[in-house]
Coordinates of C-alpha atoms in Angstrom, one line a residue:
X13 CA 0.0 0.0 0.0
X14 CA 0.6 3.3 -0.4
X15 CA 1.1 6.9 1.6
X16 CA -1.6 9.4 1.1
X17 CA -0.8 11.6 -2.0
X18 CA -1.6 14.9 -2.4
X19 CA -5.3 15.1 -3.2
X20 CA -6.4 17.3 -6.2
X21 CA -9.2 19.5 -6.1
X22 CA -11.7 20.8 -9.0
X23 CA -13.0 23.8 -8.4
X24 CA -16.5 24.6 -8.2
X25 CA -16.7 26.9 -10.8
X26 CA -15.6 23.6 -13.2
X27 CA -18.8 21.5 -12.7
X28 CA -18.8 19.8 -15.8
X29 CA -15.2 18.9 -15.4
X30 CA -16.0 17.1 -12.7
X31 CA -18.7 15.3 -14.9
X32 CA -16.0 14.4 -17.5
X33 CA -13.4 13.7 -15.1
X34 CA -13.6 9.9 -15.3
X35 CA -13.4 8.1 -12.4
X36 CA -12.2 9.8 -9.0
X37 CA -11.6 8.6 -5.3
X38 CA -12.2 10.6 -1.7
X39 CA -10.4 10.2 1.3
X40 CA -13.8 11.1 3.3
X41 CA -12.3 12.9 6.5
X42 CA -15.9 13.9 7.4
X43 CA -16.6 10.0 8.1
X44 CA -15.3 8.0 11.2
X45 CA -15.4 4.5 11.6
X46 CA -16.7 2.6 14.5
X47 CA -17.2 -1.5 15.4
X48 CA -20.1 -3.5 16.5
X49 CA -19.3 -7.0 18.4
X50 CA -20.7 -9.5 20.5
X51 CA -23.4 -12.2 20.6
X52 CA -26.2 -9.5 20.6
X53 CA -24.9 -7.4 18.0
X54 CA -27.7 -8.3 15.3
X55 CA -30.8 -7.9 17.5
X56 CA -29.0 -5.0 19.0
X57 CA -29.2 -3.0 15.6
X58 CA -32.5 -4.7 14.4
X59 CA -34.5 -3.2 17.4
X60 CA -32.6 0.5 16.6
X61 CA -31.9 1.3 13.0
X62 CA -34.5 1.5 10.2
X63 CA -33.4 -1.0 8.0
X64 CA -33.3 -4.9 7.5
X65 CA -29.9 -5.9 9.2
X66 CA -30.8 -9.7 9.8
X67 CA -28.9 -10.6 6.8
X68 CA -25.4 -9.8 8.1
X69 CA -26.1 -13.0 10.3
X70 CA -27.0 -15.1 7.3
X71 CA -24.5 -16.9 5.3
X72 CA -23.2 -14.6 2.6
X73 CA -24.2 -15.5 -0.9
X74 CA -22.9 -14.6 -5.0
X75 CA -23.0 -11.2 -5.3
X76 CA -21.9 -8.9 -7.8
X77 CA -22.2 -5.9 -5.4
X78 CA -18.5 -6.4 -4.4
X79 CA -15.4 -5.9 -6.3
X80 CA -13.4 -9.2 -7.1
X81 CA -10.6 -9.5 -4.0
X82 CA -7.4 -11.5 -3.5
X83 CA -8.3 -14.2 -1.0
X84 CA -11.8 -13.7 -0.4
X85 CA -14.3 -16.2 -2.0
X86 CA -17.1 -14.8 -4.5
X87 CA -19.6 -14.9 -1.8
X88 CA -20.2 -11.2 0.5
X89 CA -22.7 -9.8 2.4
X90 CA -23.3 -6.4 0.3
X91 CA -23.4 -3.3 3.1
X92 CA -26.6 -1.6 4.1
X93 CA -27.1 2.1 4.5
X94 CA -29.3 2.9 7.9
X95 CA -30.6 5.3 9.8
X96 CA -31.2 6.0 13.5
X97 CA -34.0 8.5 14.0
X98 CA -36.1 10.0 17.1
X99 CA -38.4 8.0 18.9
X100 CA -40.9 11.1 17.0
X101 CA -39.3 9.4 13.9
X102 CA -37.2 12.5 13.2
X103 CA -33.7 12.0 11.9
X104 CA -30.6 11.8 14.1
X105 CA -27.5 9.7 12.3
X106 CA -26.4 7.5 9.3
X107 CA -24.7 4.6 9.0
X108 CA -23.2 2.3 6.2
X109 CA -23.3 -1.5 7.8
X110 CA -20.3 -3.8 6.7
X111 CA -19.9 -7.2 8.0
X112 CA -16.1 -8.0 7.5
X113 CA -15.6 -11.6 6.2
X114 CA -15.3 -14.2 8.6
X115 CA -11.9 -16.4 8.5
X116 CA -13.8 -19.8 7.0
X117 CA -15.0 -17.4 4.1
X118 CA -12.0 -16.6 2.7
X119 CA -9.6 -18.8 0.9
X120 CA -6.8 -20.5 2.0
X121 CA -3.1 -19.4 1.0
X122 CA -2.9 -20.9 -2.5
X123 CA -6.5 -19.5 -3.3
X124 CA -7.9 -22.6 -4.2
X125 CA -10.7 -23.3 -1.4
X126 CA -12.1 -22.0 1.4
X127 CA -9.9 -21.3 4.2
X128 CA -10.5 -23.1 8.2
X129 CA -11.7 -20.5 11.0
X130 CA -14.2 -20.8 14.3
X131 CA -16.4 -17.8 13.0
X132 CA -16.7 -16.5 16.5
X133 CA -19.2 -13.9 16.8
X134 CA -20.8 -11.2 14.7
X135 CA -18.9 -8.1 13.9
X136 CA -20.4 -5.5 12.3
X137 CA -18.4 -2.4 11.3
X138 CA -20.3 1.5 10.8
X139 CA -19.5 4.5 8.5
X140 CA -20.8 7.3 10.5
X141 CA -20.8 10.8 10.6
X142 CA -17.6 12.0 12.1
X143 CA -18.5 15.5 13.7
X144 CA -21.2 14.0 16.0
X145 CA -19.2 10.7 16.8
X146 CA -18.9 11.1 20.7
X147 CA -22.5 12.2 20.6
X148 CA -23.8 8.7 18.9
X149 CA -21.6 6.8 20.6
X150 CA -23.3 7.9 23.7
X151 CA -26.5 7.7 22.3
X152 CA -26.1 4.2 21.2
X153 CA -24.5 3.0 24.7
X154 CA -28.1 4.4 26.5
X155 CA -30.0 1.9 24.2
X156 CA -27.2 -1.0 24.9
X157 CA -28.8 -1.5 28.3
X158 CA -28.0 -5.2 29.3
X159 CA -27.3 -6.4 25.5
X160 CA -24.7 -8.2 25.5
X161 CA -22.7 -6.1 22.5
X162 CA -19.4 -4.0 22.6
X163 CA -19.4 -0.8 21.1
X164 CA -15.8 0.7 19.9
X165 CA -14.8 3.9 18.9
X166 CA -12.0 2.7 15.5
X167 CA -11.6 6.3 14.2
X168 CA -8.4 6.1 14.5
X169 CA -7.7 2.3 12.6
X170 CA -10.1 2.7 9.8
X171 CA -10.7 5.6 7.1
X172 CA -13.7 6.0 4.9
X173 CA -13.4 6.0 1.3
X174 CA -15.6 6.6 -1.7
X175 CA -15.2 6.2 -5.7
X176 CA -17.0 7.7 -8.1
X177 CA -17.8 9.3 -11.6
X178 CA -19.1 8.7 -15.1
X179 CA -17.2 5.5 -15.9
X180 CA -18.8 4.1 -12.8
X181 CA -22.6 5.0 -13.0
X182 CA -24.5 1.7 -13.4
X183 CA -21.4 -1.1 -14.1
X184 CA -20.7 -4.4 -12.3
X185 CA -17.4 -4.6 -10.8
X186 CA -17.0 -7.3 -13.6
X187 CA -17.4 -4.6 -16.1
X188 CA -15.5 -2.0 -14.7
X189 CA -12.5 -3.6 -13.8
X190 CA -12.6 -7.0 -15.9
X191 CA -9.3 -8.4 -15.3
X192 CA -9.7 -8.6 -11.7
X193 CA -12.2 -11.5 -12.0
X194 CA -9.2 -13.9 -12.8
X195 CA -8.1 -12.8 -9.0
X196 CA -9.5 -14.8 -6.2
X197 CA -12.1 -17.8 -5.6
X198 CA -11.3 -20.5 -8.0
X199 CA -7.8 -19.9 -8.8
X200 CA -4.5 -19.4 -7.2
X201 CA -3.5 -15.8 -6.2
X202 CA -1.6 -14.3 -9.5
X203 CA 0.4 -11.5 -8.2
X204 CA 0.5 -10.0 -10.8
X205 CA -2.7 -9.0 -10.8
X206 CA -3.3 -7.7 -7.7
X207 CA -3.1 -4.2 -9.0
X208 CA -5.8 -4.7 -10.6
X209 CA -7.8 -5.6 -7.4
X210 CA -10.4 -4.3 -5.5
X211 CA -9.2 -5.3 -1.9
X212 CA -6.6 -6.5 0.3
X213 CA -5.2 -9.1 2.5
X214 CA -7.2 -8.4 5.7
X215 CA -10.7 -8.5 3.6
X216 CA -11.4 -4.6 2.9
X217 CA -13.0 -4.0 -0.4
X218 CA -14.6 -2.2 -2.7
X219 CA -18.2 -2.7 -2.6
X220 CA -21.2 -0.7 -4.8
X221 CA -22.9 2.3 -2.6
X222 CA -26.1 0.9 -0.7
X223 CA -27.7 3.8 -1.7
X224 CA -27.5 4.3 -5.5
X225 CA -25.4 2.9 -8.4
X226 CA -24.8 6.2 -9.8
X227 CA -22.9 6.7 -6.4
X228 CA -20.2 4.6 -7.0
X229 CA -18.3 2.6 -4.4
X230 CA -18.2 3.1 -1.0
X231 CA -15.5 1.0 1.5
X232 CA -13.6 1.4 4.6
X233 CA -10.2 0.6 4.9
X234 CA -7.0 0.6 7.5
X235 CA -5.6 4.1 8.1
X236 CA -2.6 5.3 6.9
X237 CA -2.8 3.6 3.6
X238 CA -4.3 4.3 0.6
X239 CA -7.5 1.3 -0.8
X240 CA -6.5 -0.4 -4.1
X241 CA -6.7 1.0 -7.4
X242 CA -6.7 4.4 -6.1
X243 CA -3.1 5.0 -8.1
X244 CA -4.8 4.4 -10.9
X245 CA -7.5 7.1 -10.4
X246 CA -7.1 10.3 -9.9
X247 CA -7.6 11.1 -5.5
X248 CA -9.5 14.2 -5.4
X249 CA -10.8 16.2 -2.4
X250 CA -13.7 15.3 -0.4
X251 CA -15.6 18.7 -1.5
X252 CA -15.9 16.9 -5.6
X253 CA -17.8 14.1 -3.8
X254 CA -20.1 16.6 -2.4
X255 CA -20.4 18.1 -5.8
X256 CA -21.4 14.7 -7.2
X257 CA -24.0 13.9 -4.3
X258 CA -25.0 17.8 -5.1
X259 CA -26.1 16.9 -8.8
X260 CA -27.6 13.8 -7.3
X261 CA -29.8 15.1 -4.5
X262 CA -28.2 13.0 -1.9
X263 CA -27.4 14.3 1.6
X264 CA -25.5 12.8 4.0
X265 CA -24.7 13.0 7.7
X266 CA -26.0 14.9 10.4
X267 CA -25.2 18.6 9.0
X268 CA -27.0 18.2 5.8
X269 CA -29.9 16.1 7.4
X270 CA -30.7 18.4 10.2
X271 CA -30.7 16.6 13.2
X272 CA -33.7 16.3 15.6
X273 CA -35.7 17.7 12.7
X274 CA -35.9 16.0 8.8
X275 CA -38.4 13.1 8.4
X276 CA -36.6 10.9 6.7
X277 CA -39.1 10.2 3.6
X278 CA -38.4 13.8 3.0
X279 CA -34.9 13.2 2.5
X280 CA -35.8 10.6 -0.2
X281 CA -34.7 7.8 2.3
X282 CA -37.0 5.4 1.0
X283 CA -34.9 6.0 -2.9
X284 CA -31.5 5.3 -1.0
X285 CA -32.5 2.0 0.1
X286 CA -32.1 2.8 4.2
X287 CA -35.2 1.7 5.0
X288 CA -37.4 -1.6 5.2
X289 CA -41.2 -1.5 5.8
X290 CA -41.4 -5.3 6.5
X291 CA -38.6 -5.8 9.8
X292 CA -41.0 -4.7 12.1
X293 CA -40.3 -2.0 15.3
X294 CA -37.2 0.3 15.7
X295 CA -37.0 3.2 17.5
X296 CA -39.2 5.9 15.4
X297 CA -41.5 3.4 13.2
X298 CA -44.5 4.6 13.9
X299 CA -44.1 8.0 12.0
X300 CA -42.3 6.4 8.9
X301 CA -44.7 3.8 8.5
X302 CA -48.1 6.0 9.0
X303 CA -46.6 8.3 6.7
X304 CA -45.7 6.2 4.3
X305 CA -49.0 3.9 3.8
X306 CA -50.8 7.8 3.4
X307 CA -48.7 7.5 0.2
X308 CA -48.1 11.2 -0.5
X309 CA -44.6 13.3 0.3
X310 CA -45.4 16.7 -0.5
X311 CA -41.9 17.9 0.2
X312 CA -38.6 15.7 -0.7
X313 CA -34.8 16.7 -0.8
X314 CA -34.4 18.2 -4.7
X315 CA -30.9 19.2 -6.4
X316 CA -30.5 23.0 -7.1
X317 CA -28.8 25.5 -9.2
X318 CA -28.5 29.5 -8.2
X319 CA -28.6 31.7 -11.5
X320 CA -28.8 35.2 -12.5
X321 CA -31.4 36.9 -14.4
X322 CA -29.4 36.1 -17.4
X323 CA -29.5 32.9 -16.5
X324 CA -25.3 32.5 -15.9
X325 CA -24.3 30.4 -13.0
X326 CA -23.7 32.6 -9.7
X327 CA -21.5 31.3 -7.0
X328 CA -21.2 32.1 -3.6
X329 CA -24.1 34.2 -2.5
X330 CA -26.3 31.6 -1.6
X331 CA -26.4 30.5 2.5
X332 CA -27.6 27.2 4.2
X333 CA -30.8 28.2 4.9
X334 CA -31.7 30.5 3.1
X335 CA -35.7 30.7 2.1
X336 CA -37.0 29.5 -1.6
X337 CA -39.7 31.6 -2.7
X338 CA -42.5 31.1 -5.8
X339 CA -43.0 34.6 -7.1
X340 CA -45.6 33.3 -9.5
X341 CA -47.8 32.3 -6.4
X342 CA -45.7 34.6 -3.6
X343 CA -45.4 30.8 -1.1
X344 CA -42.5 29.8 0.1
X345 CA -41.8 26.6 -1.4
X346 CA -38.8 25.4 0.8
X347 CA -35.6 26.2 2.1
X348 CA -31.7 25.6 0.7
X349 CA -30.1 23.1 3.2
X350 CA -26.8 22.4 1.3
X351 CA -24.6 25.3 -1.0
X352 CA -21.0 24.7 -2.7
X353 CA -20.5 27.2 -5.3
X354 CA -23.6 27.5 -7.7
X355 CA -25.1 24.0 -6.8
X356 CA -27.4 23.2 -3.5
X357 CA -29.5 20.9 -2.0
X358 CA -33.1 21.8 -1.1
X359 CA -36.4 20.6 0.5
X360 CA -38.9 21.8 -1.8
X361 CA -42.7 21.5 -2.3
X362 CA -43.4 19.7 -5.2
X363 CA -45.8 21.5 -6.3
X364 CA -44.3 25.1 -6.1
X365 CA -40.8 23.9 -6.9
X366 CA -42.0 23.1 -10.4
X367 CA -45.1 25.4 -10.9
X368 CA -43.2 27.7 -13.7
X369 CA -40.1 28.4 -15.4
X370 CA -37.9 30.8 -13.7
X371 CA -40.5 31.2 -10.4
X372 CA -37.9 30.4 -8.4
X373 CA -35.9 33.0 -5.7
X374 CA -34.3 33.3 -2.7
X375 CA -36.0 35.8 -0.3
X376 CA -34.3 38.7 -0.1
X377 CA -32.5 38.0 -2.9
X378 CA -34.8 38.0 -6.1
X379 CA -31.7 38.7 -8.4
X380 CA -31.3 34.9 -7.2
X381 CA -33.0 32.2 -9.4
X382 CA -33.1 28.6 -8.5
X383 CA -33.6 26.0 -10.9
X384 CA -35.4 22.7 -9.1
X385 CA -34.2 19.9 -10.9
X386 CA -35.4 15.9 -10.8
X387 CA -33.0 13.7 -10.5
X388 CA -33.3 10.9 -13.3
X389 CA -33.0 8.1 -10.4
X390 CA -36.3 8.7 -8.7
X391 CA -39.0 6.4 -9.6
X392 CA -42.2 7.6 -11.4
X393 CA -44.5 7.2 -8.7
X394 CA -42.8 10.2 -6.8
X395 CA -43.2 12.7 -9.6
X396 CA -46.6 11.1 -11.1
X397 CA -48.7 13.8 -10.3
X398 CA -46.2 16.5 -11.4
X399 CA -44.9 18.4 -14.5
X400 CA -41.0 19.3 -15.1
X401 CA -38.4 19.6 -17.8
X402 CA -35.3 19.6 -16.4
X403 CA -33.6 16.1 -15.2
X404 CA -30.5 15.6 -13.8

């Protein structure tokens, strides 16, 4: 492995450089890692988070949600992304789940079967927001009560890591990185392939973002060194990410989701895959589940551009919470909850934030437009009863 590298940073102003960049990789220093163990780990989580996390006890299975990896077999559990919310049902932290392969799932030295281990007990590994750490690590040891499960603060051992970009949108690992199929299950280690891998020799890996394809890949590996087949992209600063989730409509962590006060269906939770109607209780079900059997989200997380009157991008003048007005029907459709340069993140009434062309301000700032755009992963059923033009 290799020592961090200077990181390169597009600017802003170059959007669509970043959207012809190619693939690019993030050192996420806003993310911190921490570790789940112990017998009770699984019903621990279950009775907490909003999503399904039974399946990290199950026995892993094919899956093409993880990059081929020196000395693991083909089988993974994928990751999960999660939320723990308010016992209102309001917001309060995310998590990325991974389950770290156990020692009789990966092969033995030569790479041609599975290797010999106990399994001992579950371990379960987070991606979490890393300015209110000590705050959920507290939060989480007040619902531990008598459970029998160890919770460990690994910020310093593990760094969070994320890939992205055009080449990456909607491919297989198999497709985007072809020669690293021949590395792995079903064949003896070829070093000279391992540049071409996904992973390394204490199980980390690539895996596919929980949340959406066009994401990218997500993974969390030991500190101090920099994940495989990062040399071969181009490492870029964590604020390109942003831009990417930006054109998206994806927030995450506790500062874009305000915590204490977004519902998550809102935030277009049910889209990213975070949460499971069918598990049964967690803290804050009630609220999710009546709102979501009324069937109707008036308001939802929306990707934003700030323009002049001429219609040029303008940078900079654009706050965090700044209000979003309709002049055509003087409401105030929503509010800006995310700004980097001319892009933002909004929550926005559907029905005001597409009403008319150029309707759009900020209050206070009419020589402000905002253009409220749909992002092309949303499913039909969200936007049914709508009209727009513009897609992301």
């Amino acid at each position: 492995m290799h020592r961090f590298r200077p990181s390169l940073l597009i600017h802003h102003r170059s959007l669509h450089h970043l959207q012809n960049a190619g693939t690019l990789c993030s050192h996420l220093k806003s993310r911190s890692v921490i570790r789940f163990s112990g017998p009770d780990t699984i019903k621990f989580l279950q009775g907490l988070l909003t999503n399904d996390v039974r399946r990290f006890s199950e026995p892993p299975r094919e899956d093409n949600s993880a990059v081929p990896t020196p000395n693991l077999a083909n089988v993974v559990v994928p990751p999960a992304y999660a939320a723990l919310l308010t016992p209102q049902g309001r917001f309060l932290y995310d998590l990325f789940l991974y389950r770290p392969p156990r020692p009789e799932e990966k092969l033995e030295s030569t790479g041609s079967g599975l290797g010999h281990g106990s399994g001992g007990s579950v371990e379960i590994f987070a991606d979490v927001d890393g300015s209110v750490l000590d705050e959920l690590l507290a939060t989480l040891k007040k619902y531990r009560l008598r459970s029998k499960v160890d919770i460990e603060n690994t910020a310093e051992d593990f760094s969070c890591w994320q890939r992205y970009g055009r080449n990456l949108s909607g491919k297989t690992p198999a497709v985007e990185e072809p020669e690293a199929g021949s590395v792995g299950w079903g064949s003896g280690v070829d070093s000279s392939g391992k540049s071409a891998s996904h992973g390394n020799d204490v199980g980390w890996q690539w895996f596919k973002d929980p949340r959406l394809d066009c994401l990218g890949f997500r993974g969390i590996f030991p500190s101090g060194t920099t994940p495989p087949l990062v040399e071969s992209d181009k490492e870029t600063d964590e604020q390109n990410y942003l831009l990417w989730r930006l054109e998206k409509g994806v927030a995450e962590g506790s500062t874009e989701i305000p915590k204490g006060e977004a519902i998550p269906l809102e935030y277009n939770f049910t889209g990213l895959n975070a949460i499971s109607f069918d598990k049964g209780c967690y803290v804050g079900q009630e609220l999710i589940a009546r709102t979501h059997h009324r069937g109707v989200i008036r308001k939802r997380l929306l990707p934003l551009q700030f323009l002049d009157n001429n219609g040029k991008e303008v940078e900079g003048k654009v706050a965090t919470g700044s209000e979003v007005i309709n002049t055509a029907s003087s409401k105030k459709a929503g509010s800006v909850t995310t700004a980097l340069g001319f892009r933002g993140m909004g929550v926005l009434r559907l029905d005001e934030a597409f009403k008319g062309s150029d309707s759009l301000t900020i209050q206070g700032q009419e020589d402000i437009k905002i253009e409220a755009i749909r992002p092309d992963w949303w499913p039909t059923e969200w936007f049914q009863d709508q009209s727009h033009t513009a897609v992301a």
